[in-house]
Amino acid sequence: MCLECLCCPGLAISATRIHLMHEYALGVDPMDNKIIRFNNCIQCVACVCHVVGIFIKEARHLARLVDLFAHLVFLCTAGCMAGQIHREKSFQIQKEALLPPECQGDEANQAYLSQPVDDHSIMAAPQCDQSYPPTKHPPEYSAPSAPAPVGYCPGPVQPGQQPPPPPPPPPPPATH
């Protein structure tokens, strides 16, 4: 494991994060995915710049600058992942410490330990009840639904559907 962390730190920390999310039935945070995608994109850009630098000597300085930026993005991303992992583990240890001593570490209490807690948002928790171990992947995050604005039409009416009701009339002007 030490060799893995030394030779492939990005893969090691990503695998640890995914394992932790699976272990505690935590959902995927879409912002985390965006940061990880950005990191991957910058790494690819750095690779392309180095390949271009092989053929065009003047592009080598640009390749080094992009490579430096890619390293900084990677270190920031890995630091965020390490912080999430540390805080999540600390939270789960505190949560387990609240159990009576005879129940700590018991497999029967894993369902309790994997339940989401409202005031905990380091790694997004699923919004549905799941047994432990999870039998399926956690649901994707979805934004809370809000009522449609007055007069909003979601698009053309499909055959067999009723058109949406007309918007209510505006309230009468107030008289003073």
Short mmCIF file of N, CA and C in Angstrom, two decimals:
data_model
loop_
_atom_site.label_atom_id
_atom_site.label_comp_id
_atom_site.label_asym_id
_atom_site.label_seq_id
_atom_site.Cartn_x
_atom_site.Cartn_y
_atom_site.Cartn_z
N MET A 1 0.83 -1.18 0.00
CA MET A 1 0.00 0.00 0.00
C MET A 1 0.88 1.26 0.00
N CYS A 2 1.99 1.22 0.72
CA CYS A 2 2.90 2.37 0.72
C CYS A 2 3.49 2.59 -0.66
N LEU A 3 3.79 1.50 -1.36
CA LEU A 3 4.32 1.60 -2.71
C LEU A 3 3.29 2.22 -3.66
N GLU A 4 2.02 1.84 -3.47
CA GLU A 4 0.95 2.42 -4.28
C GLU A 4 0.86 3.94 -4.06
N CYS A 5 0.91 4.36 -2.80
CA CYS A 5 0.83 5.79 -2.48
C CYS A 5 2.04 6.56 -3.01
N LEU A 6 3.19 5.92 -3.01
CA LEU A 6 4.40 6.57 -3.49
C LEU A 6 4.43 6.68 -5.01
N CYS A 7 4.04 5.60 -5.70
CA CYS A 7 4.12 5.58 -7.16
C CYS A 7 2.91 6.19 -7.86
N CYS A 8 1.73 6.03 -7.27
CA CYS A 8 0.48 6.49 -7.91
C CYS A 8 -0.39 7.23 -6.89
N PRO A 9 0.03 8.40 -6.41
CA PRO A 9 -0.74 9.06 -5.35
C PRO A 9 -2.15 9.46 -5.78
N GLY A 10 -2.32 9.85 -7.04
CA GLY A 10 -3.66 10.23 -7.50
C GLY A 10 -4.63 9.07 -7.47
N LEU A 11 -4.17 7.93 -7.98
CA LEU A 11 -5.02 6.74 -7.96
C LEU A 11 -5.29 6.26 -6.54
N ALA A 12 -4.29 6.34 -5.68
CA ALA A 12 -4.44 5.87 -4.30
C ALA A 12 -5.48 6.71 -3.56
N ILE A 13 -5.41 8.02 -3.69
CA ILE A 13 -6.35 8.87 -2.94
C ILE A 13 -7.75 8.79 -3.53
N SER A 14 -7.85 8.65 -4.87
CA SER A 14 -9.16 8.49 -5.49
C SER A 14 -9.81 7.18 -5.07
N ALA A 15 -9.03 6.11 -5.04
CA ALA A 15 -9.56 4.82 -4.64
C ALA A 15 -9.99 4.84 -3.17
N THR A 16 -9.23 5.51 -2.33
CA THR A 16 -9.59 5.61 -0.91
C THR A 16 -10.90 6.37 -0.76
N ARG A 17 -11.05 7.46 -1.51
CA ARG A 17 -12.27 8.26 -1.45
C ARG A 17 -13.48 7.44 -1.90
N ILE A 18 -13.33 6.71 -3.01
CA ILE A 18 -14.44 5.91 -3.52
C ILE A 18 -14.77 4.78 -2.55
N HIS A 19 -13.76 4.16 -1.96
CA HIS A 19 -14.00 3.10 -0.97
C HIS A 19 -14.77 3.64 0.22
N LEU A 20 -14.39 4.81 0.70
CA LEU A 20 -15.06 5.42 1.84
C LEU A 20 -16.51 5.75 1.51
N MET A 21 -16.74 6.26 0.30
CA MET A 21 -18.11 6.57 -0.11
C MET A 21 -18.95 5.30 -0.18
N HIS A 22 -18.37 4.22 -0.66
CA HIS A 22 -19.09 2.94 -0.74
C HIS A 22 -19.33 2.37 0.66
N GLU A 23 -18.31 2.44 1.52
CA GLU A 23 -18.40 1.87 2.87
C GLU A 23 -19.52 2.50 3.68
N TYR A 24 -19.70 3.80 3.56
CA TYR A 24 -20.71 4.51 4.35
C TYR A 24 -21.93 4.90 3.52
N ALA A 25 -22.08 4.32 2.32
CA ALA A 25 -23.24 4.56 1.45
C ALA A 25 -23.45 6.05 1.20
N LEU A 26 -22.38 6.74 0.86
CA LEU A 26 -22.47 8.17 0.59
C LEU A 26 -22.67 8.42 -0.90
N GLY A 27 -23.43 9.46 -1.22
CA GLY A 27 -23.69 9.80 -2.61
C GLY A 27 -22.55 10.59 -3.21
N VAL A 28 -22.67 10.84 -4.50
CA VAL A 28 -21.66 11.58 -5.24
C VAL A 28 -22.03 13.06 -5.25
N ASP A 29 -21.07 13.90 -4.93
CA ASP A 29 -21.29 15.34 -4.98
C ASP A 29 -20.92 15.82 -6.39
N PRO A 30 -21.85 16.46 -7.10
CA PRO A 30 -21.54 16.87 -8.47
C PRO A 30 -20.39 17.88 -8.57
N MET A 31 -20.19 18.71 -7.56
CA MET A 31 -19.09 19.67 -7.61
C MET A 31 -17.75 18.95 -7.52
N ASP A 32 -17.68 17.89 -6.71
CA ASP A 32 -16.45 17.09 -6.65
C ASP A 32 -16.13 16.53 -8.03
N ASN A 33 -17.15 16.02 -8.71
CA ASN A 33 -16.91 15.47 -10.04
C ASN A 33 -16.42 16.53 -11.01
N LYS A 34 -16.93 17.75 -10.90
CA LYS A 34 -16.48 18.83 -11.78
C LYS A 34 -15.01 19.16 -11.52
N ILE A 35 -14.61 19.19 -10.25
CA ILE A 35 -13.22 19.48 -9.92
C ILE A 35 -12.31 18.37 -10.45
N ILE A 36 -12.73 17.13 -10.28
CA ILE A 36 -11.92 16.00 -10.76
C ILE A 36 -11.83 16.03 -12.29
N ARG A 37 -12.93 16.35 -12.96
CA ARG A 37 -12.89 16.45 -14.43
C ARG A 37 -11.95 17.57 -14.88
N PHE A 38 -12.00 18.69 -14.18
CA PHE A 38 -11.10 19.80 -14.53
C PHE A 38 -9.65 19.37 -14.38
N ASN A 39 -9.34 18.68 -13.29
CA ASN A 39 -7.98 18.17 -13.07
C ASN A 39 -7.57 17.25 -14.21
N ASN A 40 -8.45 16.32 -14.59
CA ASN A 40 -8.13 15.39 -15.68
C ASN A 40 -7.92 16.13 -16.99
N CYS A 41 -8.73 17.13 -17.25
CA CYS A 41 -8.61 17.91 -18.48
C CYS A 41 -7.27 18.64 -18.53
N ILE A 42 -6.89 19.27 -17.43
CA ILE A 42 -5.62 20.00 -17.39
C ILE A 42 -4.44 19.04 -17.57
N GLN A 43 -4.54 17.84 -17.01
CA GLN A 43 -3.48 16.85 -17.18
C GLN A 43 -3.34 16.47 -18.66
N CYS A 44 -4.48 16.31 -19.34
CA CYS A 44 -4.46 15.98 -20.77
C CYS A 44 -3.87 17.13 -21.59
N VAL A 45 -4.23 18.36 -21.25
CA VAL A 45 -3.69 19.52 -21.95
C VAL A 45 -2.17 19.57 -21.78
N ALA A 46 -1.68 19.29 -20.57
CA ALA A 46 -0.24 19.29 -20.33
C ALA A 46 0.44 18.22 -21.18
N CYS A 47 -0.17 17.06 -21.29
CA CYS A 47 0.40 15.98 -22.10
C CYS A 47 0.46 16.40 -23.56
N VAL A 48 -0.61 16.99 -24.07
CA VAL A 48 -0.63 17.44 -25.47
C VAL A 48 0.45 18.50 -25.70
N CYS A 49 0.58 19.42 -24.75
CA CYS A 49 1.61 20.47 -24.89
C CYS A 49 3.01 19.87 -24.94
N HIS A 50 3.27 18.84 -24.15
CA HIS A 50 4.59 18.19 -24.19
C HIS A 50 4.82 17.49 -25.52
N VAL A 51 3.77 16.89 -26.08
CA VAL A 51 3.92 16.23 -27.38
C VAL A 51 4.20 17.29 -28.46
N VAL A 52 3.49 18.40 -28.41
CA VAL A 52 3.74 19.48 -29.36
C VAL A 52 5.15 20.03 -29.19
N GLY A 53 5.60 20.11 -27.93
CA GLY A 53 6.95 20.59 -27.65
C GLY A 53 8.04 19.71 -28.23
N ILE A 54 7.75 18.44 -28.48
CA ILE A 54 8.72 17.55 -29.12
C ILE A 54 9.01 18.02 -30.54
N PHE A 55 7.96 18.48 -31.22
CA PHE A 55 8.11 18.87 -32.63
C PHE A 55 8.39 20.35 -32.82
N ILE A 56 7.91 21.18 -31.91
CA ILE A 56 8.10 22.63 -32.02
C ILE A 56 8.87 23.09 -30.79
N LYS A 57 10.11 23.47 -31.01
CA LYS A 57 11.01 23.80 -29.90
C LYS A 57 10.48 24.97 -29.07
N GLU A 58 9.83 25.95 -29.73
CA GLU A 58 9.34 27.13 -29.01
C GLU A 58 8.18 26.80 -28.07
N ALA A 59 7.52 25.68 -28.28
CA ALA A 59 6.38 25.31 -27.44
C ALA A 59 6.81 24.63 -26.14
N ARG A 60 8.08 24.35 -25.99
CA ARG A 60 8.54 23.66 -24.78
C ARG A 60 8.36 24.49 -23.52
N HIS A 61 8.55 25.81 -23.63
CA HIS A 61 8.36 26.68 -22.45
C HIS A 61 6.89 26.71 -22.04
N LEU A 62 6.01 26.77 -23.04
CA LEU A 62 4.58 26.73 -22.75
C LEU A 62 4.21 25.39 -22.10
N ALA A 63 4.79 24.31 -22.60
CA ALA A 63 4.52 22.99 -22.04
C ALA A 63 4.93 22.92 -20.57
N ARG A 64 6.05 23.54 -20.24
CA ARG A 64 6.50 23.54 -18.84
C ARG A 64 5.56 24.34 -17.95
N LEU A 65 5.08 25.48 -18.47
CA LEU A 65 4.14 26.30 -17.69
C LEU A 65 2.81 25.57 -17.47
N VAL A 66 2.30 24.95 -18.53
CA VAL A 66 1.05 24.20 -18.40
C VAL A 66 1.25 23.01 -17.46
N ASP A 67 2.41 22.38 -17.53
CA ASP A 67 2.72 21.26 -16.64
C ASP A 67 2.77 21.72 -15.18
N LEU A 68 3.35 22.87 -14.93
CA LEU A 68 3.38 23.42 -13.58
C LEU A 68 1.96 23.69 -13.07
N PHE A 69 1.14 24.30 -13.92
CA PHE A 69 -0.25 24.56 -13.55
C PHE A 69 -0.99 23.25 -13.28
N ALA A 70 -0.76 22.23 -14.12
CA ALA A 70 -1.41 20.93 -13.94
C ALA A 70 -1.00 20.30 -12.60
N HIS A 71 0.28 20.44 -12.23
CA HIS A 71 0.73 19.91 -10.94
C HIS A 71 0.04 20.63 -9.78
N LEU A 72 -0.08 21.95 -9.89
CA LEU A 72 -0.75 22.71 -8.82
C LEU A 72 -2.21 22.31 -8.69
N VAL A 73 -2.90 22.14 -9.81
CA VAL A 73 -4.31 21.71 -9.78
C VAL A 73 -4.41 20.32 -9.16
N PHE A 74 -3.50 19.42 -9.55
CA PHE A 74 -3.52 18.07 -8.98
C PHE A 74 -3.31 18.10 -7.46
N LEU A 75 -2.33 18.89 -7.01
CA LEU A 75 -2.05 18.94 -5.57
C LEU A 75 -3.24 19.53 -4.81
N CYS A 76 -3.88 20.53 -5.36
CA CYS A 76 -5.08 21.10 -4.71
C CYS A 76 -6.21 20.08 -4.65
N THR A 77 -6.43 19.37 -5.76
CA THR A 77 -7.49 18.36 -5.81
C THR A 77 -7.20 17.22 -4.83
N ALA A 78 -5.97 16.75 -4.82
CA ALA A 78 -5.60 15.67 -3.90
C ALA A 78 -5.71 16.12 -2.45
N GLY A 79 -5.34 17.37 -2.18
CA GLY A 79 -5.47 17.91 -0.82
C GLY A 79 -6.93 17.98 -0.38
N CYS A 80 -7.81 18.38 -1.30
CA CYS A 80 -9.24 18.41 -0.97
C CYS A 80 -9.77 17.01 -0.69
N MET A 81 -9.35 16.05 -1.51
CA MET A 81 -9.79 14.66 -1.28
C MET A 81 -9.28 14.15 0.06
N ALA A 82 -8.02 14.43 0.37
CA ALA A 82 -7.46 13.97 1.65
C ALA A 82 -8.19 14.61 2.82
N GLY A 83 -8.53 15.89 2.69
CA GLY A 83 -9.30 16.57 3.74
C GLY A 83 -10.67 15.97 3.92
N GLN A 84 -11.35 15.64 2.80
CA GLN A 84 -12.66 15.00 2.87
C GLN A 84 -12.56 13.64 3.57
N ILE A 85 -11.56 12.87 3.17
CA ILE A 85 -11.39 11.53 3.75
C ILE A 85 -11.14 11.64 5.25
N HIS A 86 -10.25 12.53 5.65
CA HIS A 86 -9.94 12.69 7.07
C HIS A 86 -11.17 13.11 7.86
N ARG A 87 -11.89 14.11 7.36
CA ARG A 87 -13.05 14.61 8.10
C ARG A 87 -14.17 13.57 8.15
N GLU A 88 -14.39 12.85 7.05
CA GLU A 88 -15.43 11.82 7.03
C GLU A 88 -15.09 10.70 8.00
N LYS A 89 -13.84 10.25 8.00
CA LYS A 89 -13.44 9.19 8.94
C LYS A 89 -13.60 9.65 10.38
N SER A 90 -13.18 10.88 10.67
CA SER A 90 -13.33 11.42 12.03
C SER A 90 -14.80 11.47 12.43
N PHE A 91 -15.65 11.89 11.50
CA PHE A 91 -17.09 11.96 11.78
C PHE A 91 -17.65 10.58 12.07
N GLN A 92 -17.28 9.58 11.26
CA GLN A 92 -17.80 8.23 11.45
C GLN A 92 -17.29 7.62 12.76
N ILE A 93 -16.07 7.93 13.14
CA ILE A 93 -15.53 7.43 14.42
C ILE A 93 -16.30 8.05 15.58
N GLN A 94 -16.59 9.35 15.50
CA GLN A 94 -17.38 10.00 16.55
C GLN A 94 -18.79 9.44 16.60
N LYS A 95 -19.35 9.16 15.44
CA LYS A 95 -20.71 8.61 15.37
C LYS A 95 -20.75 7.22 16.02
N GLU A 96 -19.71 6.41 15.76
CA GLU A 96 -19.65 5.08 16.36
C GLU A 96 -19.42 5.16 17.87
N ALA A 97 -18.69 6.19 18.32
CA ALA A 97 -18.41 6.32 19.75
C ALA A 97 -19.68 6.60 20.55
N LEU A 98 -20.74 7.09 19.90
CA LEU A 98 -21.99 7.36 20.59
C LEU A 98 -22.77 6.09 20.89
N LEU A 99 -22.41 4.99 20.24
CA LEU A 99 -23.08 3.72 20.51
C LEU A 99 -22.63 3.16 21.85
N PRO A 100 -23.46 2.35 22.49
CA PRO A 100 -23.01 1.69 23.72
C PRO A 100 -21.79 0.80 23.43
N PRO A 101 -20.89 0.64 24.40
CA PRO A 101 -19.65 -0.12 24.16
C PRO A 101 -19.90 -1.53 23.64
N GLU A 102 -20.96 -2.18 24.08
CA GLU A 102 -21.20 -3.56 23.63
C GLU A 102 -21.63 -3.64 22.17
N CYS A 103 -22.03 -2.50 21.59
CA CYS A 103 -22.49 -2.49 20.19
C CYS A 103 -21.43 -1.97 19.23
N GLN A 104 -20.38 -1.37 19.72
CA GLN A 104 -19.39 -0.78 18.83
C GLN A 104 -18.68 -1.86 18.03
N GLY A 105 -18.59 -1.62 16.72
CA GLY A 105 -17.91 -2.57 15.84
C GLY A 105 -18.78 -3.74 15.44
N ASP A 106 -19.99 -3.85 15.95
CA ASP A 106 -20.87 -4.94 15.63
C ASP A 106 -21.42 -4.76 14.21
N GLU A 107 -21.50 -5.84 13.46
CA GLU A 107 -22.00 -5.76 12.08
C GLU A 107 -23.45 -5.30 12.04
N ALA A 108 -24.23 -5.62 13.06
CA ALA A 108 -25.64 -5.21 13.08
C ALA A 108 -25.79 -3.70 13.14
N ASN A 109 -24.80 -3.00 13.66
CA ASN A 109 -24.90 -1.55 13.78
C ASN A 109 -24.37 -0.82 12.55
N GLN A 110 -23.89 -1.55 11.56
CA GLN A 110 -23.40 -0.89 10.36
C GLN A 110 -24.51 -0.15 9.64
N ALA A 111 -25.76 -0.69 9.70
CA ALA A 111 -26.88 0.00 9.06
C ALA A 111 -27.10 1.36 9.73
N TYR A 112 -26.98 1.39 11.06
CA TYR A 112 -27.14 2.66 11.77
C TYR A 112 -26.01 3.62 11.41
N LEU A 113 -24.81 3.11 11.36
CA LEU A 113 -23.65 3.97 11.09
C LEU A 113 -23.65 4.51 9.67
N SER A 114 -24.28 3.81 8.73
CA SER A 114 -24.27 4.27 7.35
C SER A 114 -25.44 5.17 7.02
N GLN A 115 -26.33 5.43 7.98
CA GLN A 115 -27.46 6.31 7.70
C GLN A 115 -26.99 7.75 7.60
N PRO A 116 -27.59 8.51 6.65
CA PRO A 116 -27.18 9.91 6.49
C PRO A 116 -27.59 10.76 7.68
N VAL A 117 -26.82 11.79 7.92
CA VAL A 117 -27.09 12.74 8.99
C VAL A 117 -27.24 14.11 8.34
N ASP A 118 -28.31 14.83 8.70
CA ASP A 118 -28.62 16.09 8.04
C ASP A 118 -27.53 17.14 8.17
N ASP A 119 -26.86 17.22 9.32
CA ASP A 119 -25.89 18.29 9.52
C ASP A 119 -24.49 17.93 9.04
N HIS A 120 -24.38 16.88 8.24
CA HIS A 120 -23.07 16.43 7.78
C HIS A 120 -23.05 16.48 6.27
N SER A 121 -22.18 17.28 5.69
CA SER A 121 -22.20 17.43 4.24
C SER A 121 -20.81 17.36 3.61
N ILE A 122 -19.86 16.68 4.23
CA ILE A 122 -18.54 16.56 3.63
C ILE A 122 -18.62 15.78 2.33
N MET A 123 -19.27 14.66 2.36
CA MET A 123 -19.54 13.90 1.15
C MET A 123 -21.05 13.71 1.15
N ALA A 124 -21.71 14.05 0.07
CA ALA A 124 -23.17 14.07 0.03
C ALA A 124 -23.73 12.69 0.35
N ALA A 125 -24.73 12.63 1.21
CA ALA A 125 -25.37 11.38 1.60
C ALA A 125 -26.61 11.16 0.74
N PRO A 126 -26.96 9.91 0.46
CA PRO A 126 -28.15 9.64 -0.33
C PRO A 126 -29.40 10.04 0.42
N GLN A 127 -30.45 10.34 -0.32
CA GLN A 127 -31.70 10.79 0.28
C GLN A 127 -32.70 9.65 0.48
N CYS A 128 -32.27 8.41 0.33
CA CYS A 128 -33.19 7.29 0.49
C CYS A 128 -32.61 6.32 1.52
N ASP A 129 -33.48 5.47 2.06
CA ASP A 129 -33.04 4.46 3.03
C ASP A 129 -32.35 3.33 2.26
N GLN A 130 -31.21 2.90 2.77
CA GLN A 130 -30.50 1.79 2.15
C GLN A 130 -30.02 0.86 3.25
N SER A 131 -29.99 -0.42 2.94
CA SER A 131 -29.45 -1.36 3.90
C SER A 131 -27.95 -1.41 3.72
N TYR A 132 -27.26 -1.99 4.69
CA TYR A 132 -25.83 -2.13 4.59
C TYR A 132 -25.49 -3.58 4.41
N PRO A 133 -24.63 -3.98 3.55
CA PRO A 133 -23.92 -3.15 2.58
C PRO A 133 -24.87 -2.71 1.47
N PRO A 134 -24.55 -1.61 0.82
CA PRO A 134 -25.45 -1.11 -0.22
C PRO A 134 -25.60 -2.14 -1.33
N THR A 135 -26.84 -2.34 -1.78
CA THR A 135 -27.10 -3.30 -2.84
C THR A 135 -27.03 -2.65 -4.20
N LYS A 136 -26.98 -1.33 -4.23
CA LYS A 136 -26.89 -0.61 -5.50
C LYS A 136 -26.04 0.63 -5.28
N HIS A 137 -25.68 1.27 -6.37
CA HIS A 137 -24.90 2.49 -6.25
C HIS A 137 -25.76 3.60 -5.67
N PRO A 138 -25.16 4.53 -4.92
CA PRO A 138 -25.95 5.64 -4.39
C PRO A 138 -26.57 6.45 -5.53
N PRO A 139 -27.76 7.02 -5.30
CA PRO A 139 -28.40 7.80 -6.36
C PRO A 139 -27.60 9.05 -6.67
N GLU A 140 -27.71 9.50 -7.90
CA GLU A 140 -27.05 10.74 -8.30
C GLU A 140 -27.73 11.91 -7.59
N TYR A 141 -26.98 12.95 -7.40
CA TYR A 141 -27.51 14.16 -6.79
C TYR A 141 -28.49 14.80 -7.75
N SER A 142 -29.59 15.30 -7.22
CA SER A 142 -30.50 16.08 -8.04
C SER A 142 -30.87 17.33 -7.24
N ALA A 143 -30.94 18.43 -7.94
CA ALA A 143 -31.24 19.70 -7.29
C ALA A 143 -32.67 19.66 -6.77
N PRO A 144 -32.94 20.37 -5.67
CA PRO A 144 -34.30 20.40 -5.16
C PRO A 144 -35.23 21.01 -6.21
N SER A 145 -36.43 20.44 -6.32
CA SER A 145 -37.34 20.96 -7.32
C SER A 145 -38.06 22.19 -6.78
N ALA A 146 -38.29 23.13 -7.64
CA ALA A 146 -39.00 24.35 -7.29
C ALA A 146 -40.17 24.49 -8.25
N PRO A 147 -41.23 25.20 -7.84
CA PRO A 147 -42.34 25.37 -8.76
C PRO A 147 -41.90 26.18 -9.97
N ALA A 148 -42.51 25.88 -11.11
CA ALA A 148 -42.17 26.60 -12.33
C ALA A 148 -42.65 28.03 -12.23
N PRO A 149 -41.92 28.96 -12.83
CA PRO A 149 -42.36 30.35 -12.81
C PRO A 149 -43.70 30.50 -13.52
N VAL A 150 -44.45 31.51 -13.15
CA VAL A 150 -45.76 31.76 -13.74
C VAL A 150 -45.56 31.99 -15.24
N GLY A 151 -46.35 31.29 -16.05
CA GLY A 151 -46.28 31.44 -17.48
C GLY A 151 -45.24 30.56 -18.15
N TYR A 152 -44.52 29.75 -17.39
CA TYR A 152 -43.49 28.89 -17.97
C TYR A 152 -44.14 27.70 -18.65
N CYS A 153 -43.72 27.41 -19.84
CA CYS A 153 -44.20 26.24 -20.57
C CYS A 153 -43.00 25.34 -20.81
N PRO A 154 -43.05 24.07 -20.39
CA PRO A 154 -41.90 23.19 -20.51
C PRO A 154 -41.54 22.80 -21.94
N GLY A 155 -42.31 23.17 -22.90
CA GLY A 155 -41.98 22.81 -24.29
C GLY A 155 -43.24 22.39 -25.02
N PRO A 156 -43.08 21.87 -26.22
CA PRO A 156 -44.26 21.48 -26.99
C PRO A 156 -44.99 20.33 -26.32
N VAL A 157 -46.29 20.33 -26.51
CA VAL A 157 -47.13 19.28 -25.93
C VAL A 157 -46.99 18.04 -26.80
N GLN A 158 -46.72 16.92 -26.17
CA GLN A 158 -46.59 15.65 -26.87
C GLN A 158 -47.98 15.12 -27.22
N PRO A 159 -48.09 14.31 -28.28
CA PRO A 159 -49.39 13.74 -28.62
C PRO A 159 -49.94 12.94 -27.45
N GLY A 160 -51.21 13.15 -27.14
CA GLY A 160 -51.87 12.45 -26.04
C GLY A 160 -51.76 13.19 -24.72
N GLN A 161 -51.02 14.28 -24.65
CA GLN A 161 -50.88 15.05 -23.41
C GLN A 161 -51.82 16.25 -23.45
N GLN A 162 -52.23 16.65 -22.28
CA GLN A 162 -53.03 17.87 -22.15
C GLN A 162 -52.09 19.06 -22.09
N PRO A 163 -52.44 20.17 -22.73
CA PRO A 163 -51.60 21.36 -22.61
C PRO A 163 -51.63 21.88 -21.18
N PRO A 164 -50.57 22.55 -20.74
CA PRO A 164 -50.56 23.06 -19.37
C PRO A 164 -51.65 24.11 -19.20
N PRO A 165 -52.18 24.24 -17.97
CA PRO A 165 -53.24 25.24 -17.76
C PRO A 165 -52.68 26.64 -17.97
N PRO A 166 -53.55 27.56 -18.38
CA PRO A 166 -53.05 28.93 -18.57
C PRO A 166 -52.64 29.53 -17.24
N PRO A 167 -51.72 30.49 -17.26
CA PRO A 167 -51.29 31.10 -16.00
C PRO A 167 -52.44 31.89 -15.38
N PRO A 168 -52.47 31.98 -14.06
CA PRO A 168 -53.55 32.73 -13.40
C PRO A 168 -53.45 34.22 -13.76
N PRO A 169 -54.59 34.90 -13.75
CA PRO A 169 -54.54 36.33 -14.07
C PRO A 169 -53.80 37.09 -12.97
N PRO A 170 -53.19 38.21 -13.34
CA PRO A 170 -52.46 38.97 -12.31
C PRO A 170 -53.45 39.55 -11.29
N PRO A 171 -52.98 39.75 -10.06
CA PRO A 171 -53.88 40.29 -9.04
C PRO A 171 -54.29 41.73 -9.40
N PRO A 172 -55.49 42.12 -8.97
CA PRO A 172 -55.92 43.48 -9.28
C PRO A 172 -55.05 44.49 -8.55
N PRO A 173 -54.87 45.67 -9.15
CA PRO A 173 -54.04 46.68 -8.48
C PRO A 173 -54.67 47.11 -7.16
N ALA A 174 -53.82 47.34 -6.19
CA ALA A 174 -54.30 47.74 -4.86
C ALA A 174 -54.76 49.19 -4.91
N THR A 175 -55.88 49.45 -4.30
CA THR A 175 -56.40 50.83 -4.22
C THR A 175 -56.22 51.33 -2.80
N HIS A 176 -55.80 52.54 -2.69
CA HIS A 176 -55.55 53.11 -1.36
C HIS A 176 -56.56 54.17 -1.04
#
